[in-house]
Amino acid sequence: MLYPNSSLLHGTNMKGNTALHIAARLGHLEMIRLLLNMVKERELEVDRSLVRMTNLKGDTALHEAVRNGHYEVSMLLIDEDRDLTCFVNNVGDSPLFLAVVLFMYLTLQGNQSKSTNKQTLPLLWNKRSYIIQFTSSHFKFLLPKHGLAITGADFVGKVLKKCPSSMVEADELGWIPLHCAAHLGNVEVVELFLEINHSSIVYIKDKQGMSALHILAKEGHVDVMKSIITKCPDTCELLDDKDRTALHVAVETALQGHAKILEMLARDPRTDKGALNKAGMTTVDIIRSRNQLWELEIVKLRCIEDKGSSTEFGKEGDKSDFRCTETENLYSHLQQPSQCPADTMRKKAFKMFLLFDSPAVGCSAASMFVHFLAAAWPRRLCFTYPTYCVTVLTELSFVGIALASVHGSLAVFPDNLGLANLATNSVLLSFSIPILYFCLKIGYNACYLFKGHGLFPEKGVLQERVKT
């Protein structure tokens, strides 16, 4: 039917699909060969327009073949037009991206029970994000048909060789094929990407600022992380939009049950253990902040179980309700930002330190200013006012410095009151020495003054007065 009218080769239906699209979707290899041979026999100067035609969704015949898992059809189309691997559809998916997703999906589903059916697939992956929703909607009918017979890694390798630029093509979430492979945790495909271009592709981030290493840390794929860190060790220092390194993400993952990946990063000397996220927390801070919540979660769950089982026991149920209410209140209270007593004391002491130190610095600066001003003042206009002013400012500065030092020691040693008291006593002692000296000096001058005015008579004069 196609021979009399060659225009049917390029005819489309309501969805924009050509005969080649439909044959590629159904996997009819012989039909595709027939269509391609007809173009060659007719010597139609269409410049490969048939294999490059897209439907209303922007999909080429290669998209349809890859999406439906027809490996041989995909290879035939790529051999016909190598540039076909670089075409993207309306949502930004290249054939390489679809191939990686398909291969990973079939690999993961092969690890599931053979009795897994179409209805249970969405339930198994409902906690996954965009990528699993994507695979469930596009490839959920492939498992019963293909199993693991498809050699997806070979197809990915061939696509990469024919169109290397497709490695950096991102979808609407900023994910490149490497991110997809990292999310699903296949060492073979990730190493394939690294062998071709490991110098730059591992540093590409998605729209959330997460690199492939962040995604691997989040999903808990230890073996794949070792491959990337071995070849690109400086990826451990990459930060996402929340200023988190892969170690921060690994800690959060470890708190959900993937502790091996945290152990691997913690032992790696190239990992920065002191890196801070946007909340100013290190990995140790994150672990400490979660410990209390874990304990309270366990108590809360036990309390709920007690509440459900105590309805049969009358008064014991009321006591259980009371305990549950107290526990839930404590749980909600601890979920709010909490501070330990040492942190509270440190913050209060630091505030008092600033409160006393700032005026002390101000008085000291003002005293020096008065000194310089008095030195520049004409000598014929000398007066004693600057002297008193400088004296008052200096004394206030001394008092402020002493009090600031006391509270500074409390801020530095909040957990060790012995050292804090030692520092405080040394400051007070050094400050009391000049005070004691001035007191003795004033007392001596007072005695000398009283003696000069006869208020303290000599011993002989005093005896004569007693006799008379």
Coordinates of C-alpha atoms in Angstrom, one line a residue:
M1 CA 0.0 0.0 0.0
L2 CA 2.9 2.3 0.7
Y3 CA 4.6 1.8 -2.7
P4 CA 2.1 3.7 -4.9
N5 CA 2.0 6.7 -2.6
S6 CA 5.3 7.4 -0.9
S7 CA 3.8 10.4 0.9
L8 CA 2.2 8.0 3.4
L9 CA 5.6 7.5 4.9
H10 CA 5.5 11.0 6.3
G11 CA 1.8 11.0 7.1
T12 CA 0.7 11.5 10.7
N13 CA -2.3 10.7 12.8
M14 CA -4.1 13.0 15.3
K15 CA -1.3 12.6 17.8
G16 CA 1.4 13.4 15.3
N17 CA 2.7 9.8 15.1
T18 CA 4.0 8.5 11.8
A19 CA 4.1 4.9 10.8
L20 CA 7.7 4.7 12.1
H21 CA 6.6 6.0 15.5
I22 CA 3.9 3.3 15.8
A23 CA 6.3 0.5 14.6
A24 CA 9.0 1.7 17.0
R25 CA 6.5 1.7 19.9
L26 CA 5.3 -1.8 19.1
G27 CA 8.9 -3.1 18.5
H28 CA 8.2 -4.3 15.0
L29 CA 11.8 -4.5 13.8
E30 CA 11.1 -5.9 10.3
M31 CA 8.5 -3.2 9.7
I32 CA 11.0 -0.5 10.6
R33 CA 13.6 -2.0 8.3
L34 CA 11.0 -2.0 5.5
L35 CA 10.1 1.6 6.0
L36 CA 13.8 2.7 6.1
N37 CA 14.5 0.6 3.0
M38 CA 11.6 2.2 1.1
V39 CA 13.0 5.6 1.7
K40 CA 16.4 4.4 0.4
E41 CA 14.9 2.6 -2.6
R42 CA 12.8 5.6 -3.6
E43 CA 15.9 7.8 -3.2
L44 CA 13.8 10.4 -1.4
E45 CA 15.9 13.4 -0.7
V46 CA 14.4 14.0 2.7
D47 CA 17.7 14.4 4.6
R48 CA 16.6 11.7 7.2
S49 CA 13.5 13.7 7.9
L50 CA 11.5 10.5 8.5
V51 CA 13.5 9.3 11.5
R52 CA 13.7 12.8 12.9
M53 CA 10.0 13.5 12.7
T54 CA 8.4 14.2 16.1
N55 CA 4.9 13.8 17.3
L56 CA 2.9 16.3 19.3
K57 CA 4.9 15.4 22.5
G58 CA 8.2 16.1 20.7
D59 CA 9.1 12.4 20.7
T60 CA 11.0 10.8 17.8
A61 CA 10.8 7.2 16.9
L62 CA 13.9 6.6 19.0
H63 CA 12.1 8.0 22.1
E64 CA 9.3 5.6 21.5
A65 CA 11.6 2.6 21.1
V66 CA 13.6 3.4 24.2
R67 CA 10.6 4.1 26.3
N68 CA 9.1 0.8 25.4
G69 CA 12.3 -1.2 25.9
H70 CA 12.9 -2.2 22.3
Y71 CA 16.7 -2.4 22.3
E72 CA 17.3 -3.8 18.8
V73 CA 14.9 -1.2 17.3
S74 CA 16.8 1.6 19.1
M75 CA 20.1 0.3 17.8
L76 CA 18.7 0.2 14.2
L77 CA 17.5 3.8 14.4
I78 CA 20.8 5.0 15.9
D79 CA 22.7 3.3 13.1
E80 CA 20.5 5.1 10.6
D81 CA 21.0 8.5 12.2
R82 CA 23.6 9.0 14.9
D83 CA 22.5 12.6 15.7
L84 CA 19.1 11.2 16.7
T85 CA 20.4 10.5 20.2
C86 CA 20.7 14.2 20.8
F87 CA 17.1 15.1 20.2
V88 CA 15.0 16.0 23.2
N89 CA 11.2 16.0 23.5
N90 CA 8.9 18.7 24.9
V91 CA 9.7 17.9 28.5
G92 CA 13.5 17.9 27.9
D93 CA 14.0 14.1 27.9
S94 CA 16.7 12.8 25.6
P95 CA 16.8 9.1 24.5
L96 CA 19.8 8.7 26.8
F97 CA 17.9 9.9 29.8
L98 CA 15.0 7.5 29.0
A99 CA 17.5 4.6 28.5
V100 CA 19.1 5.2 31.9
V101 CA 15.8 5.4 33.6
L102 CA 14.5 2.3 31.8
F103 CA 17.6 0.2 32.6
M104 CA 17.6 1.2 36.2
Y105 CA 13.9 0.6 36.6
L106 CA 14.0 -2.9 35.2
T107 CA 17.1 -3.7 37.2
L108 CA 15.4 -2.7 40.5
Q109 CA 12.2 -4.4 39.6
G110 CA 14.1 -7.6 38.9
N111 CA 15.1 -7.7 42.5
Q112 CA 11.5 -7.7 43.5
S113 CA 9.3 -10.8 43.7
K114 CA 8.3 -12.2 40.3
S115 CA 4.7 -12.0 41.5
T116 CA 4.8 -8.2 41.5
N117 CA 2.0 -6.9 39.3
K118 CA 1.1 -3.6 37.8
Q119 CA -1.1 -2.6 40.8
T120 CA 1.6 -3.0 43.4
L121 CA 4.4 -1.2 41.5
P122 CA 3.2 2.3 42.4
L123 CA 2.9 1.2 46.1
L124 CA 6.4 -0.1 46.2
W125 CA 7.8 3.2 44.9
N126 CA 5.4 5.8 46.3
K127 CA 8.1 7.2 48.5
R128 CA 10.4 8.0 45.6
S129 CA 10.4 11.4 44.0
Y130 CA 10.2 12.6 40.5
I131 CA 12.3 9.8 38.9
I132 CA 10.2 6.9 40.2
Q133 CA 6.9 8.7 39.3
F134 CA 8.4 9.1 35.8
T135 CA 9.4 5.4 35.5
S136 CA 6.1 4.2 36.9
S137 CA 4.1 6.2 34.4
H138 CA 6.3 5.3 31.4
F139 CA 7.7 1.9 32.0
K140 CA 5.3 0.0 34.4
F141 CA 4.1 -2.3 31.7
L142 CA 7.6 -3.4 30.7
L143 CA 8.5 -5.7 33.5
P144 CA 6.1 -8.7 32.6
K145 CA 7.2 -8.4 29.0
H146 CA 11.0 -7.9 29.1
G147 CA 12.1 -8.8 32.6
L148 CA 15.9 -8.2 32.7
A149 CA 16.6 -9.4 29.1
I150 CA 17.3 -5.9 27.9
T151 CA 21.0 -5.0 27.8
G152 CA 20.5 -1.4 28.9
A153 CA 24.1 -0.7 29.9
D154 CA 25.2 -1.5 26.3
F155 CA 22.6 0.8 24.9
V156 CA 23.7 3.6 27.2
G157 CA 27.3 3.1 26.2
K158 CA 26.5 3.2 22.6
V159 CA 24.4 6.3 22.9
L160 CA 27.2 8.0 24.8
K161 CA 29.7 7.2 22.1
K162 CA 27.5 8.6 19.4
C163 CA 26.2 11.6 21.2
P164 CA 28.4 12.6 24.2
S165 CA 26.7 15.9 24.6
S166 CA 23.5 14.1 25.8
M167 CA 25.2 13.4 29.1
V168 CA 24.7 17.1 30.2
E169 CA 21.2 17.5 29.0
A170 CA 19.0 18.2 32.0
D171 CA 15.2 17.8 32.5
E172 CA 12.8 20.2 34.2
L173 CA 14.3 19.4 37.6
G174 CA 17.8 19.9 36.5
W175 CA 18.6 16.2 36.5
I176 CA 21.0 14.8 34.0
P177 CA 21.3 11.1 33.2
L178 CA 24.0 10.7 35.9
H179 CA 21.7 12.0 38.6
C180 CA 19.1 9.4 37.5
A181 CA 21.7 6.6 37.6
A182 CA 22.9 7.9 41.0
H183 CA 19.4 8.0 42.4
L184 CA 18.8 4.4 41.5
G185 CA 22.3 3.3 42.5
N186 CA 23.8 1.3 39.6
V187 CA 27.6 1.1 39.7
E188 CA 27.9 -0.1 36.1
V189 CA 26.1 2.9 34.5
V190 CA 27.7 5.5 36.8
E191 CA 31.2 4.1 36.1
L192 CA 30.3 4.3 32.4
F193 CA 29.6 8.0 32.8
L194 CA 32.8 8.5 34.7
E195 CA 35.0 6.7 32.2
I196 CA 33.7 8.9 29.4
N197 CA 33.8 12.3 31.2
H198 CA 34.6 12.3 34.9
S199 CA 36.2 15.7 35.0
S200 CA 33.1 17.8 34.9
I201 CA 29.9 15.8 34.9
V202 CA 30.1 14.9 38.6
Y203 CA 30.1 18.6 39.5
I204 CA 26.8 19.3 37.7
K205 CA 24.0 20.2 40.1
D206 CA 20.3 20.0 39.8
K207 CA 17.9 22.9 40.6
Q208 CA 18.2 22.2 44.3
G209 CA 22.0 22.4 44.1
M210 CA 22.5 18.7 44.7
S211 CA 25.3 16.9 42.9
A212 CA 25.4 13.2 42.1
L213 CA 27.3 12.6 45.3
H214 CA 24.5 14.3 47.3
I215 CA 21.9 12.1 45.7
L216 CA 23.9 9.0 46.4
A217 CA 24.3 10.0 50.0
K218 CA 20.6 10.6 50.3
E219 CA 19.7 7.2 48.8
G220 CA 22.4 5.3 50.8
H221 CA 24.3 3.8 47.8
V222 CA 27.7 3.1 49.3
D223 CA 29.4 1.3 46.5
V224 CA 28.5 3.9 43.9
M225 CA 29.8 6.7 46.2
K226 CA 33.1 4.9 46.6
S227 CA 33.5 4.9 42.8
I228 CA 32.9 8.7 42.5
I229 CA 35.1 9.6 45.5
T230 CA 37.9 7.5 44.3
K231 CA 38.0 9.2 40.9
C232 CA 36.9 12.7 42.0
P233 CA 37.8 13.1 45.8
D234 CA 37.1 16.9 45.8
T235 CA 33.4 16.2 45.2
C236 CA 33.2 15.8 49.0
E237 CA 33.4 19.6 49.3
L238 CA 30.5 20.4 47.0
L239 CA 27.6 22.3 48.7
D240 CA 24.0 22.3 47.8
D241 CA 21.5 25.2 48.1
K242 CA 21.3 24.6 51.9
D243 CA 25.1 24.7 52.2
R244 CA 25.2 20.9 52.9
T245 CA 28.0 18.7 51.9
A246 CA 27.5 15.0 51.1
L247 CA 28.5 14.3 54.8
H248 CA 25.6 16.4 56.0
V249 CA 23.2 14.5 53.8
A250 CA 24.7 11.2 54.8
V251 CA 24.1 12.0 58.5
E252 CA 20.4 12.7 57.8
T253 CA 20.3 9.5 55.8
A254 CA 22.0 7.6 58.6
L255 CA 19.3 8.8 61.0
Q256 CA 16.9 7.0 58.7
G257 CA 18.8 3.7 58.8
H258 CA 21.6 4.0 56.3
A259 CA 24.6 4.2 58.6
K260 CA 27.2 2.6 56.3
I261 CA 27.5 5.6 54.1
L262 CA 28.1 7.9 57.1
E263 CA 30.8 5.6 58.3
M264 CA 32.5 5.6 55.0
L265 CA 32.5 9.4 54.7
A266 CA 33.5 9.9 58.3
R267 CA 36.6 7.7 57.8
D268 CA 37.6 9.5 54.6
P269 CA 40.3 12.1 55.5
R270 CA 39.3 14.2 52.5
T271 CA 35.9 14.9 54.0
D272 CA 35.4 18.2 55.9
K273 CA 33.9 17.1 59.2
G274 CA 33.6 20.7 60.5
A275 CA 31.6 22.1 57.6
L276 CA 28.5 24.1 58.6
N277 CA 25.2 24.1 56.8
K278 CA 22.9 27.2 56.6
A279 CA 21.6 26.4 60.1
G280 CA 25.2 26.6 61.4
M281 CA 25.2 22.9 62.4
T282 CA 28.0 20.4 61.9
T283 CA 27.4 16.8 61.3
V284 CA 27.9 16.1 65.1
D285 CA 25.3 18.8 65.9
I286 CA 22.8 17.2 63.6
I287 CA 23.3 13.8 65.3
R288 CA 22.9 15.3 68.8
S289 CA 19.8 17.2 67.9
R290 CA 18.1 14.0 66.7
N291 CA 18.9 11.8 69.6
Q292 CA 16.3 13.3 71.9
L293 CA 13.7 13.2 69.2
W294 CA 14.4 9.5 68.6
E295 CA 13.9 8.7 72.3
L296 CA 10.7 10.7 72.5
E297 CA 9.4 9.1 69.3
I298 CA 9.8 5.7 71.0
V299 CA 8.2 6.8 74.2
K300 CA 5.3 8.3 72.2
L301 CA 4.7 5.1 70.2
R302 CA 4.8 3.0 73.4
C303 CA 2.4 5.4 74.9
I304 CA 0.0 5.1 72.0
E305 CA 0.1 1.4 72.3
D306 CA -0.6 1.6 76.0
K307 CA -3.5 3.9 75.3
G308 CA -5.0 1.5 72.8
S309 CA -4.6 -1.6 75.0
S310 CA -5.7 0.0 78.3
T311 CA -9.3 0.6 77.2
E312 CA -10.2 -2.7 78.7
F313 CA -8.9 -1.9 82.2
G314 CA -11.0 1.0 83.4
K315 CA -9.0 3.3 85.7
E316 CA -5.7 2.1 84.2
G317 CA -6.9 3.6 81.0
D318 CA -7.3 7.0 82.6
K319 CA -3.8 6.8 84.0
S320 CA -2.5 5.8 80.6
D321 CA -4.3 8.8 79.0
F322 CA -2.7 11.1 81.5
R323 CA 0.8 9.7 80.9
C324 CA 0.2 10.0 77.1
T325 CA -0.9 13.6 77.5
E326 CA 2.3 14.4 79.5
T327 CA 4.5 12.6 77.0
E328 CA 2.9 14.3 74.0
N329 CA 3.3 17.7 75.6
L330 CA 7.0 16.9 76.4
Y331 CA 7.4 15.7 72.8
S332 CA 5.9 18.8 71.3
H333 CA 8.1 20.9 73.6
L334 CA 11.3 19.2 72.6
Q335 CA 10.4 19.5 69.0
Q336 CA 10.9 23.3 69.4
P337 CA 14.4 24.7 69.4
S338 CA 15.9 23.8 72.8
Q339 CA 19.1 24.8 74.6
C340 CA 21.1 23.1 77.2
P341 CA 21.9 25.0 80.4
A342 CA 25.6 25.4 79.4
D343 CA 24.5 27.1 76.1
T344 CA 22.1 29.3 78.0
M345 CA 24.7 30.4 80.5
R346 CA 27.2 31.0 77.7
K347 CA 24.8 33.3 75.8
K348 CA 23.9 35.3 78.9
A349 CA 27.5 35.7 80.0
F350 CA 28.5 36.8 76.5
K351 CA 25.7 39.4 76.5
M352 CA 26.9 40.7 79.8
F353 CA 30.4 40.8 78.5
L354 CA 29.4 43.0 75.6
L355 CA 27.3 45.1 77.9
F356 CA 30.3 46.0 80.1
D357 CA 33.1 45.8 77.5
S358 CA 31.5 48.3 75.1
P359 CA 31.2 51.2 77.6
A360 CA 34.8 50.4 78.9
V361 CA 36.2 50.7 75.4
G362 CA 34.2 53.9 74.8
C363 CA 35.4 55.5 78.1
S364 CA 39.0 54.5 77.3
A365 CA 38.8 56.1 73.8
A366 CA 37.2 59.2 75.3
S367 CA 40.0 59.5 77.9
M368 CA 42.6 59.3 75.2
F369 CA 40.8 61.9 73.1
V370 CA 40.7 64.3 76.1
H371 CA 44.5 63.7 76.6
F372 CA 45.3 64.7 73.0
L373 CA 42.9 67.6 73.1
A374 CA 44.5 69.0 76.3
A375 CA 47.9 68.6 74.8
A376 CA 46.9 70.7 71.8
W377 CA 45.2 73.4 74.0
P378 CA 47.1 76.7 74.5
R379 CA 49.1 76.7 77.7
R380 CA 47.9 80.2 78.7
L381 CA 44.3 78.7 79.0
C382 CA 45.3 75.9 81.2
F383 CA 42.6 74.7 83.6
T384 CA 42.1 71.5 85.6
Y385 CA 38.8 70.3 84.1
P386 CA 40.4 67.8 81.6
T387 CA 42.3 66.2 84.5
Y388 CA 39.1 65.4 86.4
C389 CA 37.4 64.3 83.2
V390 CA 40.2 61.9 82.3
T391 CA 40.2 60.6 85.8
V392 CA 36.5 59.8 85.8
L393 CA 36.7 58.2 82.3
T394 CA 39.7 56.1 83.2
E395 CA 38.0 54.8 86.4
L396 CA 34.8 53.9 84.5
S397 CA 36.9 52.1 81.9
F398 CA 38.7 50.1 84.6
V399 CA 35.4 49.1 86.2
G400 CA 33.9 48.1 82.8
I401 CA 37.0 46.1 81.9
A402 CA 37.0 44.2 85.2
L403 CA 33.3 43.3 84.9
A404 CA 33.7 42.4 81.3
S405 CA 36.6 40.1 82.1
V406 CA 34.5 38.3 84.8
H407 CA 31.6 37.6 82.5
G408 CA 34.0 36.7 79.6
S409 CA 35.5 34.0 81.8
L410 CA 32.0 32.6 82.4
A411 CA 31.3 32.6 78.7
V412 CA 34.5 30.8 77.9
F413 CA 34.2 28.2 80.7
P414 CA 30.4 27.5 81.1
D415 CA 30.9 23.9 81.9
N416 CA 33.9 24.3 84.2
L417 CA 33.0 26.6 87.1
G418 CA 36.4 26.0 88.8
L419 CA 38.3 27.6 85.9
A420 CA 35.7 30.4 85.6
N421 CA 36.0 31.2 89.3
L422 CA 39.8 31.1 89.1
A423 CA 39.8 33.6 86.3
T424 CA 37.2 35.8 88.0
N425 CA 39.1 35.8 91.3
S426 CA 42.4 36.7 89.6
V427 CA 40.6 39.7 87.9
L428 CA 39.1 40.8 91.2
L429 CA 42.4 40.4 93.0
S430 CA 44.3 42.4 90.5
F431 CA 41.6 45.1 90.5
S432 CA 41.5 45.3 94.3
I433 CA 45.3 45.9 94.7
P434 CA 45.2 49.5 93.5
I435 CA 42.0 50.1 95.4
L436 CA 43.7 48.9 98.6
Y437 CA 46.7 51.0 97.8
F438 CA 44.5 54.1 97.4
C439 CA 42.6 53.4 100.6
L440 CA 45.9 53.0 102.6
K441 CA 47.2 56.2 101.0
I442 CA 44.1 58.1 101.9
G443 CA 44.2 56.8 105.4
Y444 CA 47.9 57.8 105.8
N445 CA 47.2 61.3 104.5
A446 CA 44.2 61.7 106.8
C447 CA 46.3 60.7 109.8
Y448 CA 49.1 63.1 108.8
L449 CA 46.5 65.9 108.3
F450 CA 44.9 65.3 111.7
K451 CA 48.3 65.1 113.4
G452 CA 49.3 68.5 111.8
H453 CA 46.2 70.2 113.3
G454 CA 46.8 68.8 116.8
L455 CA 44.0 66.3 116.7
F456 CA 46.5 63.6 117.6
P457 CA 48.7 65.1 120.5
E458 CA 52.1 63.6 121.4
K459 CA 52.5 61.1 124.3
G460 CA 54.1 63.6 126.7
V461 CA 51.5 66.3 126.2
L462 CA 48.8 63.7 126.7
Q463 CA 50.3 62.6 130.1
E464 CA 50.5 66.2 131.3
R465 CA 46.9 66.8 130.4
V466 CA 45.9 63.7 132.4
K467 CA 47.8 64.9 135.5
T468 CA 46.2 68.3 135.5

